[in-house]
Short mmCIF file of C-alpha atoms (C1' of nucleotides) in Angstrom, two decimals:
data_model
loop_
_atom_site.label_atom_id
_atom_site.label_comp_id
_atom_site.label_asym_id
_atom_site.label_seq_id
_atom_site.Cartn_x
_atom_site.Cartn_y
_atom_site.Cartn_z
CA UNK A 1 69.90 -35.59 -61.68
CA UNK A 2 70.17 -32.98 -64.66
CA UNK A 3 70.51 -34.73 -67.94
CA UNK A 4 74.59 -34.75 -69.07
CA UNK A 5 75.17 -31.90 -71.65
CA UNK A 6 77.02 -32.84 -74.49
CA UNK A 7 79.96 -31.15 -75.74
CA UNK A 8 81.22 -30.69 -79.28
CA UNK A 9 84.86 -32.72 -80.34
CA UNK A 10 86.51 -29.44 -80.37
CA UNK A 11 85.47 -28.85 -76.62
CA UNK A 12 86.73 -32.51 -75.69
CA UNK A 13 89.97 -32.16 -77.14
CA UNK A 14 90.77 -29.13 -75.21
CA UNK A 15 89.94 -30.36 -72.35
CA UNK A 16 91.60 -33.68 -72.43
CA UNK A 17 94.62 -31.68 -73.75
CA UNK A 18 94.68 -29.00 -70.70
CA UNK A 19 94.22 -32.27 -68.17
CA UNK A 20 97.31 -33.64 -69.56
CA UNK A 21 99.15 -30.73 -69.28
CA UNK A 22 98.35 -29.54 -65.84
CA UNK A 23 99.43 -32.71 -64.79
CA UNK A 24 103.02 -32.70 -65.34
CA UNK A 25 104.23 -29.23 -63.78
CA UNK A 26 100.29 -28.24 -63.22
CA UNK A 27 101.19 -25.15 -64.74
CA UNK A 28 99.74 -24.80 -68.31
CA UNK A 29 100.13 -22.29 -70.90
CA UNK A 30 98.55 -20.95 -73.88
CA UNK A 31 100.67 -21.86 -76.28
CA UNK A 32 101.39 -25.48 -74.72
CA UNK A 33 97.87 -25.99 -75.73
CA UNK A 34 98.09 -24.59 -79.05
CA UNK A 35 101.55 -26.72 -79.58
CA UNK A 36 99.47 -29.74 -78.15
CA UNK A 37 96.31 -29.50 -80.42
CA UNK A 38 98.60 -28.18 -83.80
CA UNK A 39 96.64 -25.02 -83.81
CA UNK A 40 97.49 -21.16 -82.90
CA UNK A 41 97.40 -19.32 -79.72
CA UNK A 42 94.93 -17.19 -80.97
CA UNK A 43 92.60 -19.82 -81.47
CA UNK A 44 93.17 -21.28 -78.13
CA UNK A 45 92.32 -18.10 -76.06
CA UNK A 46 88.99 -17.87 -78.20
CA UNK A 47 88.07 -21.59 -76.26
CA UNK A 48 89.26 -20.85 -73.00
CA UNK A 49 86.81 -18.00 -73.14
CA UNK A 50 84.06 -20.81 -74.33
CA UNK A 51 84.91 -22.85 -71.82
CA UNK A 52 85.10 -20.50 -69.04
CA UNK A 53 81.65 -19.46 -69.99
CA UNK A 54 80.39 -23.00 -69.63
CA UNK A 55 81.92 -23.43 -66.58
CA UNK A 56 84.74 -25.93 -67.22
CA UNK A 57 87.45 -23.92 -66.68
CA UNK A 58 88.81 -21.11 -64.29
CA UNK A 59 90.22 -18.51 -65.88
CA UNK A 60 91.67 -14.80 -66.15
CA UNK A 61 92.90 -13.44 -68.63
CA UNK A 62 96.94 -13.17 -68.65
CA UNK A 63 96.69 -14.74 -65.27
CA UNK A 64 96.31 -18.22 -66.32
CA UNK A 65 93.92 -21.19 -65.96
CA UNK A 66 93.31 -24.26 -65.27
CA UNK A 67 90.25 -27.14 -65.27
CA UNK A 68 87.24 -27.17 -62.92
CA UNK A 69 86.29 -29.79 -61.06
CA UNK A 70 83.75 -30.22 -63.70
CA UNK A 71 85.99 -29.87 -66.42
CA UNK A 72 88.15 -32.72 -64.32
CA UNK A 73 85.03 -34.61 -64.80
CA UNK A 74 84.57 -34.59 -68.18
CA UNK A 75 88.20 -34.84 -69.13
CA UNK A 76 88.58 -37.80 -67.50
CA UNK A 77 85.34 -39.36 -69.14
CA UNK A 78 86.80 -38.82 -72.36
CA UNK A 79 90.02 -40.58 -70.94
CA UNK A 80 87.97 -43.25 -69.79
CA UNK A 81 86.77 -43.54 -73.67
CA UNK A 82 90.06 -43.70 -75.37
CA UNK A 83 91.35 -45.84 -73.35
CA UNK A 84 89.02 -48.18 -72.80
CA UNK A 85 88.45 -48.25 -77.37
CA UNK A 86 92.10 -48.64 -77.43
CA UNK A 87 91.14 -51.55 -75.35
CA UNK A 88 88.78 -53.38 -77.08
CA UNK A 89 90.86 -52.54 -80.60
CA UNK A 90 93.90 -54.45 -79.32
CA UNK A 91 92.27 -57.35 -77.45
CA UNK A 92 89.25 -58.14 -79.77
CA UNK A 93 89.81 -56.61 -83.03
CA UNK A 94 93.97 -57.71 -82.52
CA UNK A 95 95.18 -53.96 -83.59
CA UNK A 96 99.05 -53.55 -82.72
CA UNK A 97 99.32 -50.95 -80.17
CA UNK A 98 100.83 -48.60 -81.97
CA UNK A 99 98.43 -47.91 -84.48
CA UNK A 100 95.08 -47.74 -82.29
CA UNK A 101 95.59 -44.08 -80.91
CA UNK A 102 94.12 -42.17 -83.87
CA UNK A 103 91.43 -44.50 -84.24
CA UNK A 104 90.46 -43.81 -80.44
CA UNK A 105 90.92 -40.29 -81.00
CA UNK A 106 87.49 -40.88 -82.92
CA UNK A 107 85.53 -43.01 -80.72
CA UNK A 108 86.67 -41.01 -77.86
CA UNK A 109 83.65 -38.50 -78.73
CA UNK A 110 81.05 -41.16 -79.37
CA UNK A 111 78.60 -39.62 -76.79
CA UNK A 112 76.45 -43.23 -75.29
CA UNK A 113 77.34 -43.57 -71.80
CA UNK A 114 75.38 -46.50 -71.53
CA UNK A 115 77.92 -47.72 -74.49
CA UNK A 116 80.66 -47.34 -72.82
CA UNK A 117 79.58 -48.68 -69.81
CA UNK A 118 78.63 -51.99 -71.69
CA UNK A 119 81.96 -52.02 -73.47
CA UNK A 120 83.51 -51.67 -70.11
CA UNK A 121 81.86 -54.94 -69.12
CA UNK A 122 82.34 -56.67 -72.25
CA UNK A 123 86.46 -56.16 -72.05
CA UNK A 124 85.70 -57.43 -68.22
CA UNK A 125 86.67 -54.05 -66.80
CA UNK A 126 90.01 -53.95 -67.99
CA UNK A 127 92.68 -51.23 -65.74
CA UNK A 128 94.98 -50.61 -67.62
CA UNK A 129 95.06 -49.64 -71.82
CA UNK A 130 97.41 -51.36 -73.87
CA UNK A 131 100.18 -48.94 -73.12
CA UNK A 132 99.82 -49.28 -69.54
CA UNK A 133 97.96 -46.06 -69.14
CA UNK A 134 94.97 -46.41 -66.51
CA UNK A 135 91.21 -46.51 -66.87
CA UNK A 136 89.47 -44.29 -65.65
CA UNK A 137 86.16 -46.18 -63.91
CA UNK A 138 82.72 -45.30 -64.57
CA UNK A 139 82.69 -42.58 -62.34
CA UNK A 140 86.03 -41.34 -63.25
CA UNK A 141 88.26 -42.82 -60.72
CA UNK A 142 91.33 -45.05 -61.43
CA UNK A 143 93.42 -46.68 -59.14
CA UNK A 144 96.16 -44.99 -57.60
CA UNK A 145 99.46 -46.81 -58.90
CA UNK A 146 101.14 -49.03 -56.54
CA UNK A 147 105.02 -48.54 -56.22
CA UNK A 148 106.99 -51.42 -55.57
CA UNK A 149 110.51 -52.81 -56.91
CA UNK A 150 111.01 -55.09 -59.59
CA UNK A 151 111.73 -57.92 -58.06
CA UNK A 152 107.55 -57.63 -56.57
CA UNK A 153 106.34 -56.64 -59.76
CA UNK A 154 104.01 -59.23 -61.03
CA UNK A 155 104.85 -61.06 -64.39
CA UNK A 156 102.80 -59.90 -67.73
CA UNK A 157 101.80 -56.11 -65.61
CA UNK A 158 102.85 -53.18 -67.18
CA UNK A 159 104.54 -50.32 -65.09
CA UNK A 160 106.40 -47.56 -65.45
CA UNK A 161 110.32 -46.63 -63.55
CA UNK A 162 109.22 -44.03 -61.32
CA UNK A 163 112.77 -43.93 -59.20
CA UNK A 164 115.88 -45.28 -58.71
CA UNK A 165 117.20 -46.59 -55.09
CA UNK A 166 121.15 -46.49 -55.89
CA UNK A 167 121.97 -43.62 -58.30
CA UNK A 168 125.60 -44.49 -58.44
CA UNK A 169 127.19 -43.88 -61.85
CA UNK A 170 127.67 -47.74 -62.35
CA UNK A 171 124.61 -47.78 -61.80
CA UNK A 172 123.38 -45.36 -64.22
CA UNK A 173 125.86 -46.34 -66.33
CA UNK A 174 124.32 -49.39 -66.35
CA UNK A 175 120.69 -48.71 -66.47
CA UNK A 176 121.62 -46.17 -69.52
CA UNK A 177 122.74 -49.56 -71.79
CA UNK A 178 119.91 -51.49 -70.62
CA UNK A 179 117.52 -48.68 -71.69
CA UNK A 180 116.18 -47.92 -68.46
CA UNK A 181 115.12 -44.60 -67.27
CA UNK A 182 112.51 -42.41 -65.31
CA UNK A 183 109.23 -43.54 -67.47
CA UNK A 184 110.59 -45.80 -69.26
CA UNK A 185 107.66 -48.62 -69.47
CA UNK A 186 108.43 -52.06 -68.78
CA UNK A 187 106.86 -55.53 -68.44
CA UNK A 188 108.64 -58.41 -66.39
CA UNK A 189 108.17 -61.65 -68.57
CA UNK A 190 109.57 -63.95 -66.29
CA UNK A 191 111.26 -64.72 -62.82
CA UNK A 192 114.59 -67.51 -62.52
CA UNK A 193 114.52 -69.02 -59.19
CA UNK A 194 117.66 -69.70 -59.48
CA UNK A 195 119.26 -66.50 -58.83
CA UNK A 196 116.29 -63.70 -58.92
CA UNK A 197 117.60 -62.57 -62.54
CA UNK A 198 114.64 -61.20 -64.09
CA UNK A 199 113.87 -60.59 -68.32
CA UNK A 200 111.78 -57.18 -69.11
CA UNK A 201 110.51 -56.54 -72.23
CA UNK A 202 109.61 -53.38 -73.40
CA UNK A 203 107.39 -51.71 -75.92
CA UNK A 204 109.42 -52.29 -78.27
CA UNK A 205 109.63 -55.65 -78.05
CA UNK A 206 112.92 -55.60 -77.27
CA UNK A 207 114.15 -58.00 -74.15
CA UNK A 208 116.80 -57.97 -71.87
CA UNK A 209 118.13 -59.16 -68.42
CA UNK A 210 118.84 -57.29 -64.88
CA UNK A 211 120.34 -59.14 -61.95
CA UNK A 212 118.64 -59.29 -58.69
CA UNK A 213 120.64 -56.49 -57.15
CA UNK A 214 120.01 -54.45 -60.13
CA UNK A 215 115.74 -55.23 -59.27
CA UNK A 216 116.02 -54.15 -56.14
CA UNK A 217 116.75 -50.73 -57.00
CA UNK A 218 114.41 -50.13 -59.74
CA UNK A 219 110.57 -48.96 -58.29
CA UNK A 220 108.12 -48.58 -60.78
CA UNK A 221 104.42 -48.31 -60.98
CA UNK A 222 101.98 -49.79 -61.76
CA UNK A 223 97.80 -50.07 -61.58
CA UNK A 224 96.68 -52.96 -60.05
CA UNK B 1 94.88 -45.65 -106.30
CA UNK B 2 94.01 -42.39 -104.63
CA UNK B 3 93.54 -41.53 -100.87
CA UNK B 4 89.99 -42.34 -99.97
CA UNK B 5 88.75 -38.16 -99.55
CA UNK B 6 86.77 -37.74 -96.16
CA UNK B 7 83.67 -36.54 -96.17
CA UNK B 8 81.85 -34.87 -92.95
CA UNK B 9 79.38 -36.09 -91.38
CA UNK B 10 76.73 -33.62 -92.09
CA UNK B 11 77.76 -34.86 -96.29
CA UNK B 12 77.55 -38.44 -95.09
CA UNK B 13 74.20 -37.95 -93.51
CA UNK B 14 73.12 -36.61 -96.78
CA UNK B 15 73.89 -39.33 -99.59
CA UNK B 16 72.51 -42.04 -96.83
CA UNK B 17 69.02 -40.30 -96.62
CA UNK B 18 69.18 -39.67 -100.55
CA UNK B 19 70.36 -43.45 -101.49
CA UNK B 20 67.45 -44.83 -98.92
CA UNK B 21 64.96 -41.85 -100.36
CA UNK B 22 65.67 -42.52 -104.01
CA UNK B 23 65.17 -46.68 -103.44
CA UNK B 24 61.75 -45.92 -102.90
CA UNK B 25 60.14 -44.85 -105.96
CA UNK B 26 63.35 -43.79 -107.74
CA UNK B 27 62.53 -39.66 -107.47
CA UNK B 28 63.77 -37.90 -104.51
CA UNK B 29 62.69 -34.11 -104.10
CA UNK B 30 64.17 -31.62 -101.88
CA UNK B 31 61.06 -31.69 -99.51
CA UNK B 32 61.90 -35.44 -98.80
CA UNK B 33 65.50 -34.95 -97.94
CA UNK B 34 64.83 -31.86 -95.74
CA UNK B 35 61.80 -34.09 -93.97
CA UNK B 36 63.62 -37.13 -93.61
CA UNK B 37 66.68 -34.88 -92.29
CA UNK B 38 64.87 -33.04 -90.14
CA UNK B 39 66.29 -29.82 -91.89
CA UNK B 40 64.58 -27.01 -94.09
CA UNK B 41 64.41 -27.06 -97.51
CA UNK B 42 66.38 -24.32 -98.38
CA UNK B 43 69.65 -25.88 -96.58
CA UNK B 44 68.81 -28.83 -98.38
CA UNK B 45 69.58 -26.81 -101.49
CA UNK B 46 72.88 -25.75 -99.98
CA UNK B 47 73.84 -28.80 -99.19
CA UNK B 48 72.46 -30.44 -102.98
CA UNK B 49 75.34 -27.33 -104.94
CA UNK B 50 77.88 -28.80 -102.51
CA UNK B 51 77.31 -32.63 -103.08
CA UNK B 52 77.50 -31.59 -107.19
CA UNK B 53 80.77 -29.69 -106.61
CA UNK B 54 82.08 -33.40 -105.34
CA UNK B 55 80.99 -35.00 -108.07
CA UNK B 56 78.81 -37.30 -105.75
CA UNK B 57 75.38 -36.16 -107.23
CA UNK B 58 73.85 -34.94 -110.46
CA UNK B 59 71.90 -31.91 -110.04
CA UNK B 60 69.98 -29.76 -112.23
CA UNK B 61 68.55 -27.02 -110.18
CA UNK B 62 64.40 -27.03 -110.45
CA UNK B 63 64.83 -30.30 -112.39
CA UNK B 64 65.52 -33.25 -109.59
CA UNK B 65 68.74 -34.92 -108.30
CA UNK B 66 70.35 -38.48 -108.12
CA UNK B 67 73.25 -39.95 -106.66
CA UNK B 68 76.47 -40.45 -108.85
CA UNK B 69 78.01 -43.47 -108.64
CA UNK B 70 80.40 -42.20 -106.60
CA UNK B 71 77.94 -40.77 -104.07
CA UNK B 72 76.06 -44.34 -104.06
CA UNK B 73 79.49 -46.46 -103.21
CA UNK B 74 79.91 -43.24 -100.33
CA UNK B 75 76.76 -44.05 -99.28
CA UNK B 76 76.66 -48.04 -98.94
CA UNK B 77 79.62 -47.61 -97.63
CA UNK B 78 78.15 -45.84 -94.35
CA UNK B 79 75.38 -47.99 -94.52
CA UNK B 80 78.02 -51.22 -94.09
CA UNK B 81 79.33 -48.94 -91.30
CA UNK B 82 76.18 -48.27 -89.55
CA UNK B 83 74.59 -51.99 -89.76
CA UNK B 84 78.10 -53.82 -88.46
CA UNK B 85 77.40 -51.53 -85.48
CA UNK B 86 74.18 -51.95 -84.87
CA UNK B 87 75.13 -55.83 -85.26
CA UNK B 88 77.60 -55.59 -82.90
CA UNK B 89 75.73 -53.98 -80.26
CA UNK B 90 73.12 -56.37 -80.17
CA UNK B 91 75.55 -59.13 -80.38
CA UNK B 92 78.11 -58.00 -77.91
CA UNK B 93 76.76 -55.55 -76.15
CA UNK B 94 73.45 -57.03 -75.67
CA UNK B 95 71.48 -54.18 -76.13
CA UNK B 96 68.19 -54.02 -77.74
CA UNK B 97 67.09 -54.01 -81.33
CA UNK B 98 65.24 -50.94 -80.82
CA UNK B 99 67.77 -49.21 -78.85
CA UNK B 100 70.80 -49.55 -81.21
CA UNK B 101 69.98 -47.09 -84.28
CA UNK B 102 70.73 -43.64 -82.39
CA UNK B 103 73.95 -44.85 -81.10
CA UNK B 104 74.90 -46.46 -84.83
CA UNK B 105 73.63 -42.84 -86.42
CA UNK B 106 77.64 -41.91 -84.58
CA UNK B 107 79.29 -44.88 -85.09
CA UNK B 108 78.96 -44.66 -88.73
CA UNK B 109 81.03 -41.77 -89.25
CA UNK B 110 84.08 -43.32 -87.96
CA UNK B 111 86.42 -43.10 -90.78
CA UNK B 112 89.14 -45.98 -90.20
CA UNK B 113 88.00 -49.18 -93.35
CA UNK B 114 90.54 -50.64 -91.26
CA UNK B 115 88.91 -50.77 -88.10
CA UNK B 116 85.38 -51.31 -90.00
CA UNK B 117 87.17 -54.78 -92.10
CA UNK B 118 88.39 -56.23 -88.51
CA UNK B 119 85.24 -55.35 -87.06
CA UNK B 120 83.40 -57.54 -89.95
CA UNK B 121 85.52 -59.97 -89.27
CA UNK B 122 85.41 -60.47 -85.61
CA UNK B 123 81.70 -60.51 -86.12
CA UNK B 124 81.42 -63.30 -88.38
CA UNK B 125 80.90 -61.58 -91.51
CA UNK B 126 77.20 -60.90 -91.01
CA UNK B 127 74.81 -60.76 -94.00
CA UNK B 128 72.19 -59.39 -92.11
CA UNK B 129 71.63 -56.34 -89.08
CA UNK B 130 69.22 -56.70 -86.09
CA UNK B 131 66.61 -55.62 -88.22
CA UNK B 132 67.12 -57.63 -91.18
CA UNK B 133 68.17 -55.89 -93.53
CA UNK B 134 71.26 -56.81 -95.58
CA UNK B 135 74.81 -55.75 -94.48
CA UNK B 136 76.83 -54.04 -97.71
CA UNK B 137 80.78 -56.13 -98.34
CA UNK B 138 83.99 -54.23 -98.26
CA UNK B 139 83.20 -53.46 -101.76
CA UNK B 140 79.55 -51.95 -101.47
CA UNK B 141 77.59 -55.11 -102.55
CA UNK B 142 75.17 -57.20 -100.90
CA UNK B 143 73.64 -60.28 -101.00
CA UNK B 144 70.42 -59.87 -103.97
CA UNK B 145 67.55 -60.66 -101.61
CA UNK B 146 66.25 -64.55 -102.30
CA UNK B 147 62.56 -64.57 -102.69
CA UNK B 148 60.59 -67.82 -101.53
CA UNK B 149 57.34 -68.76 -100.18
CA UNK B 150 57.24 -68.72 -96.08
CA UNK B 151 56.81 -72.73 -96.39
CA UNK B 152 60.55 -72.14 -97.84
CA UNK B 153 62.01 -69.98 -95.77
CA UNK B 154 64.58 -71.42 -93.60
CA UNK B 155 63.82 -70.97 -89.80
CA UNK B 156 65.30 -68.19 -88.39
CA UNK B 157 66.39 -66.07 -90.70
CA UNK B 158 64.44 -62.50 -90.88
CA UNK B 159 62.61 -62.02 -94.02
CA UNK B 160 60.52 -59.41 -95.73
CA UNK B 161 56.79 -59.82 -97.04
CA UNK B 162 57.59 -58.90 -100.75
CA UNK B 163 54.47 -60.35 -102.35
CA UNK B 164 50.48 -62.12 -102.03
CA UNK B 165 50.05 -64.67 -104.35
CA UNK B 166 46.23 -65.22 -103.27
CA UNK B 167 44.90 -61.90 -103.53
CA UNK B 168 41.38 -62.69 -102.54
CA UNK B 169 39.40 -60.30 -100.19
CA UNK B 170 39.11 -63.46 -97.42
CA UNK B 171 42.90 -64.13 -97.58
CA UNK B 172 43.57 -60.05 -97.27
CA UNK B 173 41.09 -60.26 -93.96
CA UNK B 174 43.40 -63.13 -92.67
CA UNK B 175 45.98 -61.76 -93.68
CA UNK B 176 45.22 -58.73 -92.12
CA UNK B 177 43.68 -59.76 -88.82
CA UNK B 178 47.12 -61.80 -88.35
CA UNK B 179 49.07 -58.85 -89.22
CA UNK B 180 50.97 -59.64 -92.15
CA UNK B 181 51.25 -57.04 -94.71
CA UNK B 182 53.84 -55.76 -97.48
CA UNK B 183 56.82 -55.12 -95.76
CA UNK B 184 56.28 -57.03 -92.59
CA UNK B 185 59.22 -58.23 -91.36
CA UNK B 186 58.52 -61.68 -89.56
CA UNK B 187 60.90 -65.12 -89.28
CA UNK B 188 59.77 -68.72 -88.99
CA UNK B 189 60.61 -70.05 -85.31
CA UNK B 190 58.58 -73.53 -85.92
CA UNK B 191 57.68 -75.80 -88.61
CA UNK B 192 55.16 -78.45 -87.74
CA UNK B 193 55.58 -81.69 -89.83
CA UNK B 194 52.20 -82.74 -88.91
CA UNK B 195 49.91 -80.38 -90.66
CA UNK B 196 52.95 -77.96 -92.04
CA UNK B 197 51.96 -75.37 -90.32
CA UNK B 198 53.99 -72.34 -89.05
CA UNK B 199 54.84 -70.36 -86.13
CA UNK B 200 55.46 -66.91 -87.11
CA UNK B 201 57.59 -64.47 -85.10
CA UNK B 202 57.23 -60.50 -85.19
CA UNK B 203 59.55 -57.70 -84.68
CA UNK B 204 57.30 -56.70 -81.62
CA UNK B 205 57.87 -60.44 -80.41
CA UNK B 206 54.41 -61.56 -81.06
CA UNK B 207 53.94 -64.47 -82.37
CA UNK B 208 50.76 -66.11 -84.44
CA UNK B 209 50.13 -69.46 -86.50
CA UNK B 210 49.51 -70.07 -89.68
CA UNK B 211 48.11 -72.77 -91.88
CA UNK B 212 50.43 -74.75 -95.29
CA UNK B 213 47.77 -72.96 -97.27
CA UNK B 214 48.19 -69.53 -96.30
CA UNK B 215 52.11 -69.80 -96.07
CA UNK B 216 52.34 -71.16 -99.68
CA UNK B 217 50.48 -67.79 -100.78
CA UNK B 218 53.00 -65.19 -98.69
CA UNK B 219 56.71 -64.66 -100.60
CA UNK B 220 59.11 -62.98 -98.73
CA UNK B 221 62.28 -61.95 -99.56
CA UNK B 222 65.64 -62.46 -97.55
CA UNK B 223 69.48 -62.57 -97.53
CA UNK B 224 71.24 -65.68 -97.04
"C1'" DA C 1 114.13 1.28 -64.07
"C1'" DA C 2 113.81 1.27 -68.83
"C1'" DT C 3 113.87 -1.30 -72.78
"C1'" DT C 4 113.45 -5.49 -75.38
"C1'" DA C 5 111.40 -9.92 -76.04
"C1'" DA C 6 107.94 -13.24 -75.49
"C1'" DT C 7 103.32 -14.36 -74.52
"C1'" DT C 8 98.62 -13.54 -74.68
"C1'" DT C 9 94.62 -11.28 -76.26
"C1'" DT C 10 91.69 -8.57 -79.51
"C1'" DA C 11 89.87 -7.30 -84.01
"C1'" DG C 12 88.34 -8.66 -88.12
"C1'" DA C 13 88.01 -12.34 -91.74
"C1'" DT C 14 86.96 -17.19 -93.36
"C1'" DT C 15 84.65 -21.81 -93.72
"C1'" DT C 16 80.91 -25.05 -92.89
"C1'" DG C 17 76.41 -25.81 -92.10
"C1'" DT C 18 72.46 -23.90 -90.85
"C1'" DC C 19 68.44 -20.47 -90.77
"C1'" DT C 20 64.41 -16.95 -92.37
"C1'" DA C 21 62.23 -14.37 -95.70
"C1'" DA C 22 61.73 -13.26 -100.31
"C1'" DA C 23 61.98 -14.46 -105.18
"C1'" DT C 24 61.74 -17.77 -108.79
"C1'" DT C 25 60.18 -21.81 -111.22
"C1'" DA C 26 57.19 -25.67 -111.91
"C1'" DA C 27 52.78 -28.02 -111.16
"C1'" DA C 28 47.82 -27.99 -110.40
"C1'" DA C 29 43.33 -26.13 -110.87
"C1'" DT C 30 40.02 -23.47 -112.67
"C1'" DA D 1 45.45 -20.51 -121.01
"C1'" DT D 2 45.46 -18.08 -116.94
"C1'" DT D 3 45.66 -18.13 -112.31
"C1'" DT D 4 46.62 -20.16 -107.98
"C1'" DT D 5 49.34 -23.17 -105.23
"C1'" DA D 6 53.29 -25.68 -104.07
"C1'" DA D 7 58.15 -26.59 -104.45
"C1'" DT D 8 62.60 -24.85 -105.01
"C1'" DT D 9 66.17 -21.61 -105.00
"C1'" DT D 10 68.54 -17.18 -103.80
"C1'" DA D 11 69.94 -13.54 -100.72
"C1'" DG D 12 71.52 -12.31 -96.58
"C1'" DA D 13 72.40 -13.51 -91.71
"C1'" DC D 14 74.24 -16.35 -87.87
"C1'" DA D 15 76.97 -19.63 -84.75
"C1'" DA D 16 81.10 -22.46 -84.15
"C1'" DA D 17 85.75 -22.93 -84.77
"C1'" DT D 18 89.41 -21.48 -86.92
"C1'" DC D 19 92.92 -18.05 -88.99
"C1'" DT D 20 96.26 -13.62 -89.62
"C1'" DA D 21 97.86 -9.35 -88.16
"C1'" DA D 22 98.01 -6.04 -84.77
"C1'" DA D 23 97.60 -4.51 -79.93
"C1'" DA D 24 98.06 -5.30 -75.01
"C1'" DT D 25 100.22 -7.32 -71.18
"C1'" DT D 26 103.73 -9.73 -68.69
"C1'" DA D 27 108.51 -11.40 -68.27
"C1'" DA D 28 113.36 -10.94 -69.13
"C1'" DT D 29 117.52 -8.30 -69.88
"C1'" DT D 30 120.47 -4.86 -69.84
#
DNA sequence: AATTAATTTTAGATTTGTCTAAATTAAAAT
DNA sequence: ATTTTAATTTAGACAAATCTAAAATTAATT
C-alpha cells in the first residue's frame, strides 16, 4: 500500500474533463479539452505531456489519447467529490441546485480521503447528486443505471429518457410539446390509480401529465 | 460596494500567520513569518512587497511590517473560515480535536461567504472551535473574551488561564504539580456544592481536583 | 495526387511563488 | 566608536501552468 500522491487542481481538472469527454463518443480531442477547460490548445498539449509522464494518460503525439486505468481512478475520485459536496450543499446547507456546481468545483480538490469518506456517511451514502448524476463509491464504483419504463419508475427518483419504444411522429410530436427527449431528466411525482396517468416534473420545476400508453414507451434510467 | 478581490492561498496563508504573529507581542519580523511558514526568509520578503502592493500591509523595508486594516478583516475572515470547519468536523464528522487542523488549513481557502454564512448557520452559530478559541462573525468580530475566576466559570465551556491572583511560591508548586499554567486551556466538568470544589478537565482529557481556595485565585478568560 | 485547411505541437515568453547565494542594513558586543 | 553578528533584502534562477506565434502533422478538398 504506497501512500496516494496528490495532484495539483490543474491536474484534476484535466482529468475529470478528458473522463467526461471520452465518454460520450470515447474519442477526445485536443481542442475539446481546451474548449472544455476555457483555455488554448497549446496549453493543453503541454499537460497531456505532464500527465503522460506521470502515468495517467496514454498518449502519442498526433495520434491521440486517452485516460489510464489510473487516470480512470483518480478521475472518478474527484467525481466522487463533487458530487457527493453538491450533496451535502443541497440537503444540509439547502443550496438550490443550480447554484452548487462552482462551489463543488472547489471542494472537489480538498485532498482528505478520510473526509470524504465521513461526509459520505454523514449524507447516509447518498447515489445519486442533486441532478441525478451518480456517486461514485469509495472505491470508485457506481451503480450501473437500471432501465425501465415510466410507468416502473419509482416516485421522487431521478432518471434520465434513454429511448423511446414507439417513434411514430404522433408520438414525437407529442413528446416534443411535453418537453421530452433523449436526456431529458425527469422525476415522476405521483401515480393515479385510476387510469395509470402519471405527473413528471422536471428540473425546471415545471410539471406536466403523460397517459399510460404514453409511459409505456418512455425508458429511462436511473441509479438505484 | 465592490466585488470582494480573491486572494490566493499562498497570500491568505500569509496575513493569517502575520495577524496570529503580531497578537503576540505586537512586532512581527521576517524570521517569524518565514519560521512559522515553514518558508525562508528571503521569500518572505517577496511575499511582504506583494502584500504592500495590495494595500493589505504597511511595510517599510529594514524597518518592520503590520497588517492594514484591510489585511486584518482578510485575515479574520479566514480565520472564521478555518474554525467553522474545524467545528464542523468535530461536530458532524466526528473526528478528533487533534485531527481537524490539517484538513481546515484547505478548507479555509474556499472562497464562496455564501457557502461559509449557511455553513454558520447550520452549525448553530458557534462562538467557539474545538479548541476554544473564539469563532470571528460575518463581519470579522468576535465575542471580547469574559474574564472570571474558575469558581465562575460556567461548566463546560473551554476557557483560558489568563491570570494568578495568589502568586505565592506554594500556590505556583500547586499550581504547577496540577498542571495549570498561563495559557492552559481547561473547562469545569463538576462543581461540588459540598466543599465547592472543582473537577477540572484538560485538553489531553486528564482530569484533576481542585479546592474553592485555589479556584478563587485562577482567572480565565472565555467566550460566551 | 496535390493543394488547402484544420489540428496539433514546438519554441519562447510570462506570472506566481519559491529558492540559494551574495549584498545590505541594523543590532549587539567589545 | 568600531567591529562583529544577526536580520533583511536583492539578484538571479527555477518549476508549474499558462500564453502567442510559428512550425509540423494530419485530414479534407479539389
Amino acid at each position: 500500500m504506497s501512500a496516494a500522491p496528490k495532484y495539483s487542481s490543474s491536474t484534476e481538472n484535466y482529468l475529470k474533463a478528458i473522463f467526461h469527454l471520452q465518454k460520450n463518443d470515447g474519442v477526445v480531442t485536443t481542442n475539446d479539452v481546451a474548449n472544455e477547460l476555457q483555455t488554448r490548445p497549446a496549453s493543453v498539449t503541454d499537460m497531456l505531456k505532464k500527465l503522460k509522464a506521470q502515468k495517467l494518460l496514454l498518449y502519442e503525439k498526433y495520434k491521440g489519447f486517452k485516460l489510464s486505468n489510473e487516470g480512470k481512478k483518480v478521475a472518478l475520485q474527484i467525481i466522487r467529490k463533487h458530487r457527493l459536496w453538491e450533496f451535502f450543499l443541497v440537503e444540509k446547507l439547502n443550496f438550490g441546485w443550480d447554484e452548487v456546481h462552482e462551489i463543488a468545483e472547489e471542494l472537489e480538490h480538498i485532498s482528505s480521503k478520510k473526509l470524504i469518506d465521513r461526509l459520505d456517511e454523514f449524507l447516509g451514502f447518498p447515489k445519486q447528486d442533486p441532478h441525478g448524476d451518480p456517486i461514485p463509491d469509495s472505491n470508485g464504483k457506481f451503480t450501473v443505471p437500471k432501465q425501465v419504463d415510466l410507468l416502473n419508475l419509482p416516485v421522487n427518483k431521478i432518471a434520465e429518457v434513454s429511448s423511446i419504444g414507439d417513434q411514430s411522429p404522433e408520438m414525437l410530436e407529442l413528446l416534443g410539446h411535453k418537453g421530452i427527449a433523449l436526456g431529458t431528466r425527469v422525476e415522476v411525482k405521483k401515480k393515479f390509480a385510476f387510469d395509470n396517468s402519471l405527473e413528471l416534473k422536471f428540473k425546471n420545476q415545471s410539471i406536466v401529465t403523460i397517459s399510460e400508453h404514453v409511459a409505456k414507451n418512455v425508458y429511462v434510467k436511473y441509479d438505484e
